[in-house]
PDB file of C-alpha atoms and ligand atoms in Angstrom:
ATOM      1  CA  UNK A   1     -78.318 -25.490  -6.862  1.00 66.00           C
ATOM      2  CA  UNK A   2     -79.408 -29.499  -6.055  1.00 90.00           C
ATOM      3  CA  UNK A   3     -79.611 -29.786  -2.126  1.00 96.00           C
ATOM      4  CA  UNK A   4     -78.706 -33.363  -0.850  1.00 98.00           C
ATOM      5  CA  UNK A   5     -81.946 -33.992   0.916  1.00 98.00           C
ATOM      6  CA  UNK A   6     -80.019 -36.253   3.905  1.00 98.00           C
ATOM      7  CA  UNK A   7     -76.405 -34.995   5.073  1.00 98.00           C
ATOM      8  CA  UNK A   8     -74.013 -37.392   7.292  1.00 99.00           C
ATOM      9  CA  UNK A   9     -71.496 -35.517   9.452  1.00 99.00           C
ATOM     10  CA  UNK A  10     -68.580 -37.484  10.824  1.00 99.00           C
ATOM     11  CA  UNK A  11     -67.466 -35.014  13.610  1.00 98.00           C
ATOM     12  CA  UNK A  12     -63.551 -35.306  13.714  1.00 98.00           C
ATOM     13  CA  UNK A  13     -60.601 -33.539  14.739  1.00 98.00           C
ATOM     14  CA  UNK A  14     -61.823 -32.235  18.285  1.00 98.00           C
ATOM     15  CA  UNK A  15     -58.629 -33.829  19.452  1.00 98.00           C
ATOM     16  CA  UNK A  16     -55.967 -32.323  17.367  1.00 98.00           C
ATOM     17  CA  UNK A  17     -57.719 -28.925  17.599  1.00 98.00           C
ATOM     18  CA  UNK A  18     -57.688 -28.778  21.357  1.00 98.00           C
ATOM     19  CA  UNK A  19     -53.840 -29.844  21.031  1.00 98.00           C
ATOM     20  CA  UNK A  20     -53.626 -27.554  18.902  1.00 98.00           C
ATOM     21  CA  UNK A  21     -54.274 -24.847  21.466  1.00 98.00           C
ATOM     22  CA  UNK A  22     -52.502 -27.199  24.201  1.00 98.00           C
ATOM     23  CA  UNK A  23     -55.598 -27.913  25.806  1.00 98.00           C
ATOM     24  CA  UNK A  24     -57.147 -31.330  27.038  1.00 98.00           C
ATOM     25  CA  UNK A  25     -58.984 -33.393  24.203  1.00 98.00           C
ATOM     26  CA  UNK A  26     -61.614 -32.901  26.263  1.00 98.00           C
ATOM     27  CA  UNK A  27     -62.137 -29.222  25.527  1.00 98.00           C
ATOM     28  CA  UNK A  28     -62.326 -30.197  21.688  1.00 98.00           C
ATOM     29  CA  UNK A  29     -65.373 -32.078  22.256  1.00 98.00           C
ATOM     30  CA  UNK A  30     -67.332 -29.437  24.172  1.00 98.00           C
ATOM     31  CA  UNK A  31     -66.348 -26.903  21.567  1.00 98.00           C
ATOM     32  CA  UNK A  32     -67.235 -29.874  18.802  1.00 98.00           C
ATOM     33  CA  UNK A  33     -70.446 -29.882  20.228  1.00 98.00           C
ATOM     34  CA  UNK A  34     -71.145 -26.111  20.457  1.00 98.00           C
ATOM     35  CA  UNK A  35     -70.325 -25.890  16.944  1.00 98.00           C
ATOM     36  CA  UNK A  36     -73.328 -27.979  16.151  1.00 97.00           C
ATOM     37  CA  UNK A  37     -76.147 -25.686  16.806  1.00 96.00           C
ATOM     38  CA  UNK A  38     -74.861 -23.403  13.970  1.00 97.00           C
ATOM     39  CA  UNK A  39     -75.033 -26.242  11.616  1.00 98.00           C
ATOM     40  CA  UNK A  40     -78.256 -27.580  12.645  1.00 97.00           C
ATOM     41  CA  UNK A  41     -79.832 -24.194  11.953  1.00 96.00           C
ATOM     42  CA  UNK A  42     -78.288 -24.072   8.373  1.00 97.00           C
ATOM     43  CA  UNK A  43     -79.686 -27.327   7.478  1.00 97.00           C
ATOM     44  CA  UNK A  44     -82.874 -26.394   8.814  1.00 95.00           C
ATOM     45  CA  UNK A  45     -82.963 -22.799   7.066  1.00 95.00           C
ATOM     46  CA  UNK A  46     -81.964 -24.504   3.707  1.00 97.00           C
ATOM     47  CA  UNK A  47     -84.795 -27.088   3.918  1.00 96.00           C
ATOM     48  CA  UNK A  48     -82.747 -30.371   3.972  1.00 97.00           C
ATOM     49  CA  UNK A  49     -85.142 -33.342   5.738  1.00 97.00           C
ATOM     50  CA  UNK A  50     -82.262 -35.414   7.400  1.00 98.00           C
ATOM     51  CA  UNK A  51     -79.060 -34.650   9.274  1.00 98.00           C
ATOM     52  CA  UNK A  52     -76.999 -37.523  10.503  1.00 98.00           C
ATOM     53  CA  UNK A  53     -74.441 -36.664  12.898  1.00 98.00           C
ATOM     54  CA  UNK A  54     -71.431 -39.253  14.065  1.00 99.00           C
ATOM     55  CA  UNK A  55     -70.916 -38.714  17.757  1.00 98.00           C
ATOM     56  CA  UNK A  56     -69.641 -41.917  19.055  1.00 98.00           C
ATOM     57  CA  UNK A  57     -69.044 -45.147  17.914  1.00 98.00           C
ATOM     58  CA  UNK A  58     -68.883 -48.541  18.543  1.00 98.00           C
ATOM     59  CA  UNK A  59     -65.317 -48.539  18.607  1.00 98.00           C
ATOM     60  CA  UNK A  60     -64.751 -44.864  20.365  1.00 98.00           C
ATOM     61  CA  UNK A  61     -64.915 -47.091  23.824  1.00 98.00           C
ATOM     62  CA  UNK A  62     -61.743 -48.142  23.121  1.00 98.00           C
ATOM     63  CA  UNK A  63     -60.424 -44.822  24.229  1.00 98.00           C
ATOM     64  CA  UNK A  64     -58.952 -44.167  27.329  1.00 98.00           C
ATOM     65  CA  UNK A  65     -60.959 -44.059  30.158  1.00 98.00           C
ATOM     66  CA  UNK A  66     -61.008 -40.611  31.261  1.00 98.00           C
ATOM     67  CA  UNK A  67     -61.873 -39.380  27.912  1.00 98.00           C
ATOM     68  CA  UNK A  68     -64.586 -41.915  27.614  1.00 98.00           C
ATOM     69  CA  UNK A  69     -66.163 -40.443  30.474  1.00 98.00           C
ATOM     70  CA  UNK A  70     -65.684 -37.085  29.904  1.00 98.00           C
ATOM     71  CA  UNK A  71     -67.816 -37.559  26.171  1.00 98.00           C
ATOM     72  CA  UNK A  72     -70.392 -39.583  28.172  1.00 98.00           C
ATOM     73  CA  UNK A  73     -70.540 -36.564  30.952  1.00 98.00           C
ATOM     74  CA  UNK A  74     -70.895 -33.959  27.795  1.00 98.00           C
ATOM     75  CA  UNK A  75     -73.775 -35.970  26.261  1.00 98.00           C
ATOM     76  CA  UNK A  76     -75.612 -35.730  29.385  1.00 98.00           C
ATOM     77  CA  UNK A  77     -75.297 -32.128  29.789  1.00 98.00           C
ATOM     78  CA  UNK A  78     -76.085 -31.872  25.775  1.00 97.00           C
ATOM     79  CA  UNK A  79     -79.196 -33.681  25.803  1.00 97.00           C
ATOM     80  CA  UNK A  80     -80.296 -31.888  29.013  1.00 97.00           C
ATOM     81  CA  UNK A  81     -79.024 -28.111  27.515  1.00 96.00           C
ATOM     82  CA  UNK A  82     -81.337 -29.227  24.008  1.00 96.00           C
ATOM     83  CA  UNK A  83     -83.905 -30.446  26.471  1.00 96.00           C
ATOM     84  CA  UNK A  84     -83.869 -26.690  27.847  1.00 95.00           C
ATOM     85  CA  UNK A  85     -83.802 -25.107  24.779  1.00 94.00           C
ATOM     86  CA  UNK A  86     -86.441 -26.691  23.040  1.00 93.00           C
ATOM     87  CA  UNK A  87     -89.263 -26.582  25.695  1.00 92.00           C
ATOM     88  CA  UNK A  88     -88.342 -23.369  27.193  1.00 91.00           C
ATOM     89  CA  UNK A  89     -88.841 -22.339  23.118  1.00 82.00           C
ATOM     90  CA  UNK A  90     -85.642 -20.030  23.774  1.00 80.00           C
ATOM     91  CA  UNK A  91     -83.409 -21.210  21.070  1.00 75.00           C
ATOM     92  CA  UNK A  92     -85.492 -20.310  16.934  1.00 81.00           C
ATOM     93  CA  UNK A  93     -82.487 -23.098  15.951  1.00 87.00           C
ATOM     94  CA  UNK A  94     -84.792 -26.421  17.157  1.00 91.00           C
ATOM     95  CA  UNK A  95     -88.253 -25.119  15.474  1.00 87.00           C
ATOM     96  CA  UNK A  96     -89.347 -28.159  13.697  1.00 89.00           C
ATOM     97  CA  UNK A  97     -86.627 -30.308  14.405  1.00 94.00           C
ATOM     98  CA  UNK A  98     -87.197 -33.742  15.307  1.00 96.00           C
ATOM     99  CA  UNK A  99     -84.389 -34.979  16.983  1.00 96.00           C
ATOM    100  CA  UNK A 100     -83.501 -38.795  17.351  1.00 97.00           C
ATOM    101  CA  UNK A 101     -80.716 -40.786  19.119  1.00 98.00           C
ATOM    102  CA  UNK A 102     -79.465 -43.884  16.688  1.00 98.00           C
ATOM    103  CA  UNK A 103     -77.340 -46.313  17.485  1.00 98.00           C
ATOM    104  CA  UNK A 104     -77.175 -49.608  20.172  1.00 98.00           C
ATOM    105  CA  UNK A 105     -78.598 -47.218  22.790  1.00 98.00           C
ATOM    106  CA  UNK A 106     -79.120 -50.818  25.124  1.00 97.00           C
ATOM    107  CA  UNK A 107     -75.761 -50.129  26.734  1.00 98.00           C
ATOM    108  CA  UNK A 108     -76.586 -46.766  28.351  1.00 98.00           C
ATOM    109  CA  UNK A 109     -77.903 -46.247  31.846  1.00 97.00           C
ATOM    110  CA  UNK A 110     -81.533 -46.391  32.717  1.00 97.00           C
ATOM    111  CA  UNK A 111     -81.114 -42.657  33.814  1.00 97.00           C
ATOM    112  CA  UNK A 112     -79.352 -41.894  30.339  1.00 97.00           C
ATOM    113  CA  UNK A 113     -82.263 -43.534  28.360  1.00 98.00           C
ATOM    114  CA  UNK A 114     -85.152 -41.816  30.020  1.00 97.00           C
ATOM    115  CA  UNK A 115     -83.220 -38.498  29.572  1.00 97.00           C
ATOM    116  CA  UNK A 116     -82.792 -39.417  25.570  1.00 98.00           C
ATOM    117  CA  UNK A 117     -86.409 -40.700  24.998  1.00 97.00           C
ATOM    118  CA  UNK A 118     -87.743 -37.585  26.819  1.00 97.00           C
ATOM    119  CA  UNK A 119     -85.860 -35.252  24.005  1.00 97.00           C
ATOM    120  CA  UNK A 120     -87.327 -37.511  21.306  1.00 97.00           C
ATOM    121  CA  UNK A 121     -90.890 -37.708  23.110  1.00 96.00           C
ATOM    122  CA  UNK A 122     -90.913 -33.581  23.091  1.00 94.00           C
ATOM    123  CA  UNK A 123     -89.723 -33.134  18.976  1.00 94.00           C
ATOM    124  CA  UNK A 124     -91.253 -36.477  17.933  1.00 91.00           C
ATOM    125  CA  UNK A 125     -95.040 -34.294  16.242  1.00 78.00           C
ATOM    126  CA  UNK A 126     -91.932 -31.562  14.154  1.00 69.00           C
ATOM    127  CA  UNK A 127     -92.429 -34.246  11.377  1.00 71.00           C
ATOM    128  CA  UNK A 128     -92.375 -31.814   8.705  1.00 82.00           C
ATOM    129  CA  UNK A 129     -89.032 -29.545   9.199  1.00 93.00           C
ATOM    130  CA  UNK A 130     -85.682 -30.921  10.060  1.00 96.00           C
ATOM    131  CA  UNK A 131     -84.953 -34.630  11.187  1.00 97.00           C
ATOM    132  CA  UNK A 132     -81.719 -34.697  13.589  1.00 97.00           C
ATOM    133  CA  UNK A 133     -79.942 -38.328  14.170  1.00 98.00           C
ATOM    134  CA  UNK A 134     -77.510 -38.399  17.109  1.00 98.00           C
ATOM    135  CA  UNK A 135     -75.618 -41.130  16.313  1.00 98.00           C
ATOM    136  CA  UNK A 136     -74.217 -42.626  19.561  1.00 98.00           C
ATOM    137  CA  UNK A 137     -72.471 -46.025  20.270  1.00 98.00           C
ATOM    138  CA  UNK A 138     -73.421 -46.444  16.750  1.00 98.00           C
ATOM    139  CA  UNK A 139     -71.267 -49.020  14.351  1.00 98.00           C
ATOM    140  CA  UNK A 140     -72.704 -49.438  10.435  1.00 98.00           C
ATOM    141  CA  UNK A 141     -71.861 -53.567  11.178  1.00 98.00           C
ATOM    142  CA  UNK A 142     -73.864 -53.655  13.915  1.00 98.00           C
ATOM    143  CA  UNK A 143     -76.569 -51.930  12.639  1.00 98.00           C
ATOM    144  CA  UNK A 144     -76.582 -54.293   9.911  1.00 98.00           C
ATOM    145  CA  UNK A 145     -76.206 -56.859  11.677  1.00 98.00           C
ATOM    146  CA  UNK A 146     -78.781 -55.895  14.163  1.00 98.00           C
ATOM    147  CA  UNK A 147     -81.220 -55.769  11.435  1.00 98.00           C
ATOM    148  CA  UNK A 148     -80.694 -58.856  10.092  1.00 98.00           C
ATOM    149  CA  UNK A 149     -80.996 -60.979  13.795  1.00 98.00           C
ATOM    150  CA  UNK A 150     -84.415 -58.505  14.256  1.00 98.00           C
ATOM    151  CA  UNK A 151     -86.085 -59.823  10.901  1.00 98.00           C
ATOM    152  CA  UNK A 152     -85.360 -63.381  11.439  1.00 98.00           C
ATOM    153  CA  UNK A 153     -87.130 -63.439  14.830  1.00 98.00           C
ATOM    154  CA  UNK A 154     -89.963 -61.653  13.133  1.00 98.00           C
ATOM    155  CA  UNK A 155     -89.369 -64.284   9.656  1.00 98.00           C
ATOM    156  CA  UNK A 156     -87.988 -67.576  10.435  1.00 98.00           C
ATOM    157  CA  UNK A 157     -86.785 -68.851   7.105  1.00 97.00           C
ATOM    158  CA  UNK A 158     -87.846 -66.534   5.241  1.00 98.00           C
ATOM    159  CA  UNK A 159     -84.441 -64.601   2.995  1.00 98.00           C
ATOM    160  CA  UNK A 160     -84.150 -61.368   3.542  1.00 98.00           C
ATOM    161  CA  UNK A 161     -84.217 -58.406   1.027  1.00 98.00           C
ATOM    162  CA  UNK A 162     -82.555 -55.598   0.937  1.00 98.00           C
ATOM    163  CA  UNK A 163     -86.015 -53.412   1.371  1.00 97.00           C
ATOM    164  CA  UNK A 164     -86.762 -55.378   4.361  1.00 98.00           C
ATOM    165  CA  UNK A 165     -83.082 -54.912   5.826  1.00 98.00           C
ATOM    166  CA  UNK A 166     -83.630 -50.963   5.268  1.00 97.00           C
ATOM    167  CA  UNK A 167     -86.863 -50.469   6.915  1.00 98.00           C
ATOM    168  CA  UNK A 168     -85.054 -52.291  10.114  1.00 98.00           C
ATOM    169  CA  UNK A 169     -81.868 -49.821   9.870  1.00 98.00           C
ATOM    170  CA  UNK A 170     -81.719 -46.942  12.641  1.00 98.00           C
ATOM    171  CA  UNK A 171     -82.277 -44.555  10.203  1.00 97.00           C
ATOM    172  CA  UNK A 172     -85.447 -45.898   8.589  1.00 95.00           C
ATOM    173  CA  UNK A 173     -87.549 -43.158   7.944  1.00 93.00           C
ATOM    174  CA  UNK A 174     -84.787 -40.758   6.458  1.00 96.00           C
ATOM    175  CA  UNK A 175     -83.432 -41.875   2.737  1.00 97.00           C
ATOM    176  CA  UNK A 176     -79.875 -42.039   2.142  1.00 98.00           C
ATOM    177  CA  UNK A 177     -77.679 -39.489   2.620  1.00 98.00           C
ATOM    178  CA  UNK A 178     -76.804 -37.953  -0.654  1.00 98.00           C
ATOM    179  CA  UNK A 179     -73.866 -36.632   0.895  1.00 98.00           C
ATOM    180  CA  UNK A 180     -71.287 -37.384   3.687  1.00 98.00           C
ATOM    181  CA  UNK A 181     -68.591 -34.761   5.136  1.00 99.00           C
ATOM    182  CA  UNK A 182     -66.042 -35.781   7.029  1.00 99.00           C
ATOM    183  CA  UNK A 183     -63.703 -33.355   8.557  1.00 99.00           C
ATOM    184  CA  UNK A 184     -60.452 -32.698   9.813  1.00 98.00           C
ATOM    185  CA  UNK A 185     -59.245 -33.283   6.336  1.00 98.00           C
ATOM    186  CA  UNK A 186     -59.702 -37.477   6.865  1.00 98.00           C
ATOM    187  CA  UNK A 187     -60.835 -39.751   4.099  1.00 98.00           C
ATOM    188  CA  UNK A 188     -62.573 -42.835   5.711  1.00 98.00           C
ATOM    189  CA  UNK A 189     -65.983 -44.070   6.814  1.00 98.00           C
ATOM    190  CA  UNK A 190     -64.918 -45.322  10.274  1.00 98.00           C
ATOM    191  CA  UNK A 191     -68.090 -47.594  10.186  1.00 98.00           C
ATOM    192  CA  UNK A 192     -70.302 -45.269   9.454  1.00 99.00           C
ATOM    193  CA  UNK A 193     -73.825 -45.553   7.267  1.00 98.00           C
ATOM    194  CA  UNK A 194     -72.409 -48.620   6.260  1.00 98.00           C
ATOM    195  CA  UNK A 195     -75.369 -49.562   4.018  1.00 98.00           C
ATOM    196  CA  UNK A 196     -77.196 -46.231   3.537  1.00 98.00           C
ATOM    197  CA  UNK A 197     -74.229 -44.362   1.935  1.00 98.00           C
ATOM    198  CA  UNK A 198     -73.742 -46.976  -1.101  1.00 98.00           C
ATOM    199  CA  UNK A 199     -74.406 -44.316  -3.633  1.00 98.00           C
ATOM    200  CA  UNK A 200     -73.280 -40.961  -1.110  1.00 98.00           C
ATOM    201  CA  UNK A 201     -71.035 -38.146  -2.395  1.00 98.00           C
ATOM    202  CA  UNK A 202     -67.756 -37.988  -0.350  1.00 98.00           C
ATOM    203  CA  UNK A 203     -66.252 -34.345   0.984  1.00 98.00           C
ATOM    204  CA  UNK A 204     -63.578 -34.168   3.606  1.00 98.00           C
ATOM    205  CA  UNK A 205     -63.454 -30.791   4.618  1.00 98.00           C
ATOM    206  CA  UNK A 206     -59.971 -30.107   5.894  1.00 98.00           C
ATOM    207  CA  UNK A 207     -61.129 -28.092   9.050  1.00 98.00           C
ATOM    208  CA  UNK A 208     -61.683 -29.280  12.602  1.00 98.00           C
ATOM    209  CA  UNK A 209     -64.729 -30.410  13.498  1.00 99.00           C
ATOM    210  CA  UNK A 210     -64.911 -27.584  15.993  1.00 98.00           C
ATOM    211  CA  UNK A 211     -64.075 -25.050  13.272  1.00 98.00           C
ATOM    212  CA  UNK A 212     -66.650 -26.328  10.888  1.00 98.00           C
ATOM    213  CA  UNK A 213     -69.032 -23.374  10.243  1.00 98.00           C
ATOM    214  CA  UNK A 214     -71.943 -23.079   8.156  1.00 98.00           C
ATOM    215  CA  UNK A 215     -69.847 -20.872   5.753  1.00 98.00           C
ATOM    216  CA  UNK A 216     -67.676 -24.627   5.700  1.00 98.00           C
ATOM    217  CA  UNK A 217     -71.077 -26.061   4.801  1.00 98.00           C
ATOM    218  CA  UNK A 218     -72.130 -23.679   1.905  1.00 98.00           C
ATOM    219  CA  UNK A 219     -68.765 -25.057   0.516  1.00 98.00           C
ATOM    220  CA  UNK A 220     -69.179 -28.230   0.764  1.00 98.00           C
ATOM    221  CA  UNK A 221     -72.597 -27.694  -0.758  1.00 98.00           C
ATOM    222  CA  UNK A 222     -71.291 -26.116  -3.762  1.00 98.00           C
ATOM    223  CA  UNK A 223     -69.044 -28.635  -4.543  1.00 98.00           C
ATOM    224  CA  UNK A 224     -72.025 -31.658  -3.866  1.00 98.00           C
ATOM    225  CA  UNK A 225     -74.111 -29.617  -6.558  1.00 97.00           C
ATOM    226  CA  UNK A 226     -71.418 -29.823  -8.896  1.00 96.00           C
ATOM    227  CA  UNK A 227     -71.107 -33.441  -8.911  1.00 96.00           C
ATOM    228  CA  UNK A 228     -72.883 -35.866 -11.560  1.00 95.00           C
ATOM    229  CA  UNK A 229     -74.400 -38.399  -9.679  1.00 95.00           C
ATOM    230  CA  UNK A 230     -74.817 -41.610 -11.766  1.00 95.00           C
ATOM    231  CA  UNK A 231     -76.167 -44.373  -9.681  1.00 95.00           C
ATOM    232  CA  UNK A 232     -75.035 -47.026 -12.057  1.00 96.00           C
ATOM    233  CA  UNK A 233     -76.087 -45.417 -15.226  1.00 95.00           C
ATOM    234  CA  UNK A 234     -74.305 -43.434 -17.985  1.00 94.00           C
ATOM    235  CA  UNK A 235     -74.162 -39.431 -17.133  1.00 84.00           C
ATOM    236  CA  UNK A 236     -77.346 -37.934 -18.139  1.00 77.00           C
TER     237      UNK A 236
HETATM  238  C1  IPE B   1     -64.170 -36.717  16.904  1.00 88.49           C
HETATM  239  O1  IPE B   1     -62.979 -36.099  17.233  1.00 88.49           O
HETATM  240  C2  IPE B   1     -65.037 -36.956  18.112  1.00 88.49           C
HETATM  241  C3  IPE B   1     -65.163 -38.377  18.489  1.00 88.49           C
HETATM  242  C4  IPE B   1     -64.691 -39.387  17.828  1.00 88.49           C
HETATM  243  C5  IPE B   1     -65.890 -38.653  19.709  1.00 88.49           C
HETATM  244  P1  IPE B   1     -61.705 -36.953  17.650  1.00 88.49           P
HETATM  245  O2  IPE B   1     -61.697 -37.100  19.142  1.00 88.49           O
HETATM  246  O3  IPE B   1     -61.649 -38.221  16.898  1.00 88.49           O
HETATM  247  O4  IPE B   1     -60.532 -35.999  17.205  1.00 88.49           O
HETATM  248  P2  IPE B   1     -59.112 -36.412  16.644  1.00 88.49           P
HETATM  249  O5  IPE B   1     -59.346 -37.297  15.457  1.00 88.49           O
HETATM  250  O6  IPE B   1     -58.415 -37.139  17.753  1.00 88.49           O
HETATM  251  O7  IPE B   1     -58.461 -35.129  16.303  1.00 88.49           O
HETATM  252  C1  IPE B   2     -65.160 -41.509  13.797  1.00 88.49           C
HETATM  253  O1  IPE B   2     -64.026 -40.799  14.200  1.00 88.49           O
HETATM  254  C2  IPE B   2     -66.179 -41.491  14.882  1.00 88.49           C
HETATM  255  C3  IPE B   2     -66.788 -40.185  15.159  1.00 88.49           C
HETATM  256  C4  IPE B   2     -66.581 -39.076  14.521  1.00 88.49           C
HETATM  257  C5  IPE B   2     -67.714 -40.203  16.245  1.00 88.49           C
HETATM  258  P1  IPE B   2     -62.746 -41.522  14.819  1.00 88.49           P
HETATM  259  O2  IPE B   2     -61.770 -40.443  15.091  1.00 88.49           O
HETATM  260  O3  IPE B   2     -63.137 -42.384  15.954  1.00 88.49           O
HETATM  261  O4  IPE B   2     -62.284 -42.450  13.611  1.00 88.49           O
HETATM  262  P2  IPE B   2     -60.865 -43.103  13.309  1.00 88.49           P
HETATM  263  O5  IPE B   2     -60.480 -43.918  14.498  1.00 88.49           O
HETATM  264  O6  IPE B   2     -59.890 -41.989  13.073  1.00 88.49           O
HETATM  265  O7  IPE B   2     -61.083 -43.917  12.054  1.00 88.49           O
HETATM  266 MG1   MG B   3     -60.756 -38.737  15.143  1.00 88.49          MG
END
């Protein structure tokens, strides 16, 4: 079976499966983000290099307030629970797993930062195993865009490639995902790997995020090893 070496997960549906169970939207998130560790340990046991996983966007602040804060509250406690985990060397999951936070992290608190850069600090040596992206307050457009401002400063008149505009994206590093799921059964990039996912494989899973095991996974696996990837050419 072909493993995609880089996965993007766009996390969707906490919402409508905490109303669903008439609970607040906030209870889909913290069970969205319990339902991570399960899939973080597949990808590791299966030997994929990159997982890229949508957490907030650019455009989530639009929300309404209360929600906002509640997902800013949960990263906190996240990133402090992984923080834990990881040095304590309680949880197997987070052996050789780098873990990385992409996306215009500028906006965030002082206290937030220091609390982010710590987790990378203490994974940033498990080069070899599993890389983790976080992406938070993340938006493909500004990433781009990002890029682009950051190499003319560094190239005044000089045109830009498109190598030069990929070793400036958050995800530089990583190649590009060979496959993106997306669940709660949605079939749109919400501004997501913009650039990187030009050639991805597409597979909406129609479960909620929350529900999304690694049995959900091994499916959508299956299915990416079936497809004939083409990249321009004629099938081989
Ligand atoms: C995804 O779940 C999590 C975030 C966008 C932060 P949603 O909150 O979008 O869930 P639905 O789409 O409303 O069900
Ligand atoms: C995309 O989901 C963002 C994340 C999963 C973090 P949304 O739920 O925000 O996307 P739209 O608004 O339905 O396109
Ligand atoms: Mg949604």
């Amino acid at each position: 079976m072909s493993l995609p070496l880089h996965i993007g997960f766009i996390m969707d549906g906490n919402g409508r499966w905490a109303q669903k169970r008439g609970v607040p939207r906030k209870m889909g998130h913290e069970a969205g983000a319990k339902a991570l560790e399960k899939i973080i340990d597949r990808c590791r046991t299966l030997g994929i290099k990159c997982a890229t996983f949508y957490a907030f966007s650019t455009e989530n602040w639009s929300r309404p307030k209360e929600e906002v804060d509640a997902l800013m509250s949960l990263f906190d406690r996240y990133i402090n629970e992984l923080h834990r985990k990881i040095s304590s060397g309680e949880a197997d999951v987070y052996k050789d797993v780098r873990i990385r936070f992409i996306g215009d992290l500028s906006v965030f608190s002082e206290e937030r930062l220091e609390r982010i850069l710590a987790l990378e600090k203490l994974t940033d040596r498990q080069t070899d195993g599993l890389c983790v992206n976080i992406a938070i307050n993340y938006g493909g457009r500004n990433e781009i865009v990002s890029a682009v401002n950051r190499f003319i400063q560094e190239n005044p008149g000089v045109p830009i490639t498109e190598k030069e505009l990929s070793l400036r994206l958050y995800t530089d590093g990583c190649p590009d995902p060979d496959l993106i799921i997306r669940t709660a059964g949605e079939m749109r990039l919400s501004n997501f790997l913009l650039w990187q996912s030009a050639y991805s494989e597409y597979y909406s899973s129609s479960v909620y995020w929350p529900d999304f095991t690694p049995k959900e996974l091994d499916v959508a696996l299956d299915a990416f090893s079936q497809r004939t990837r083409k990249f321009g050419n004629v099938a081989k």
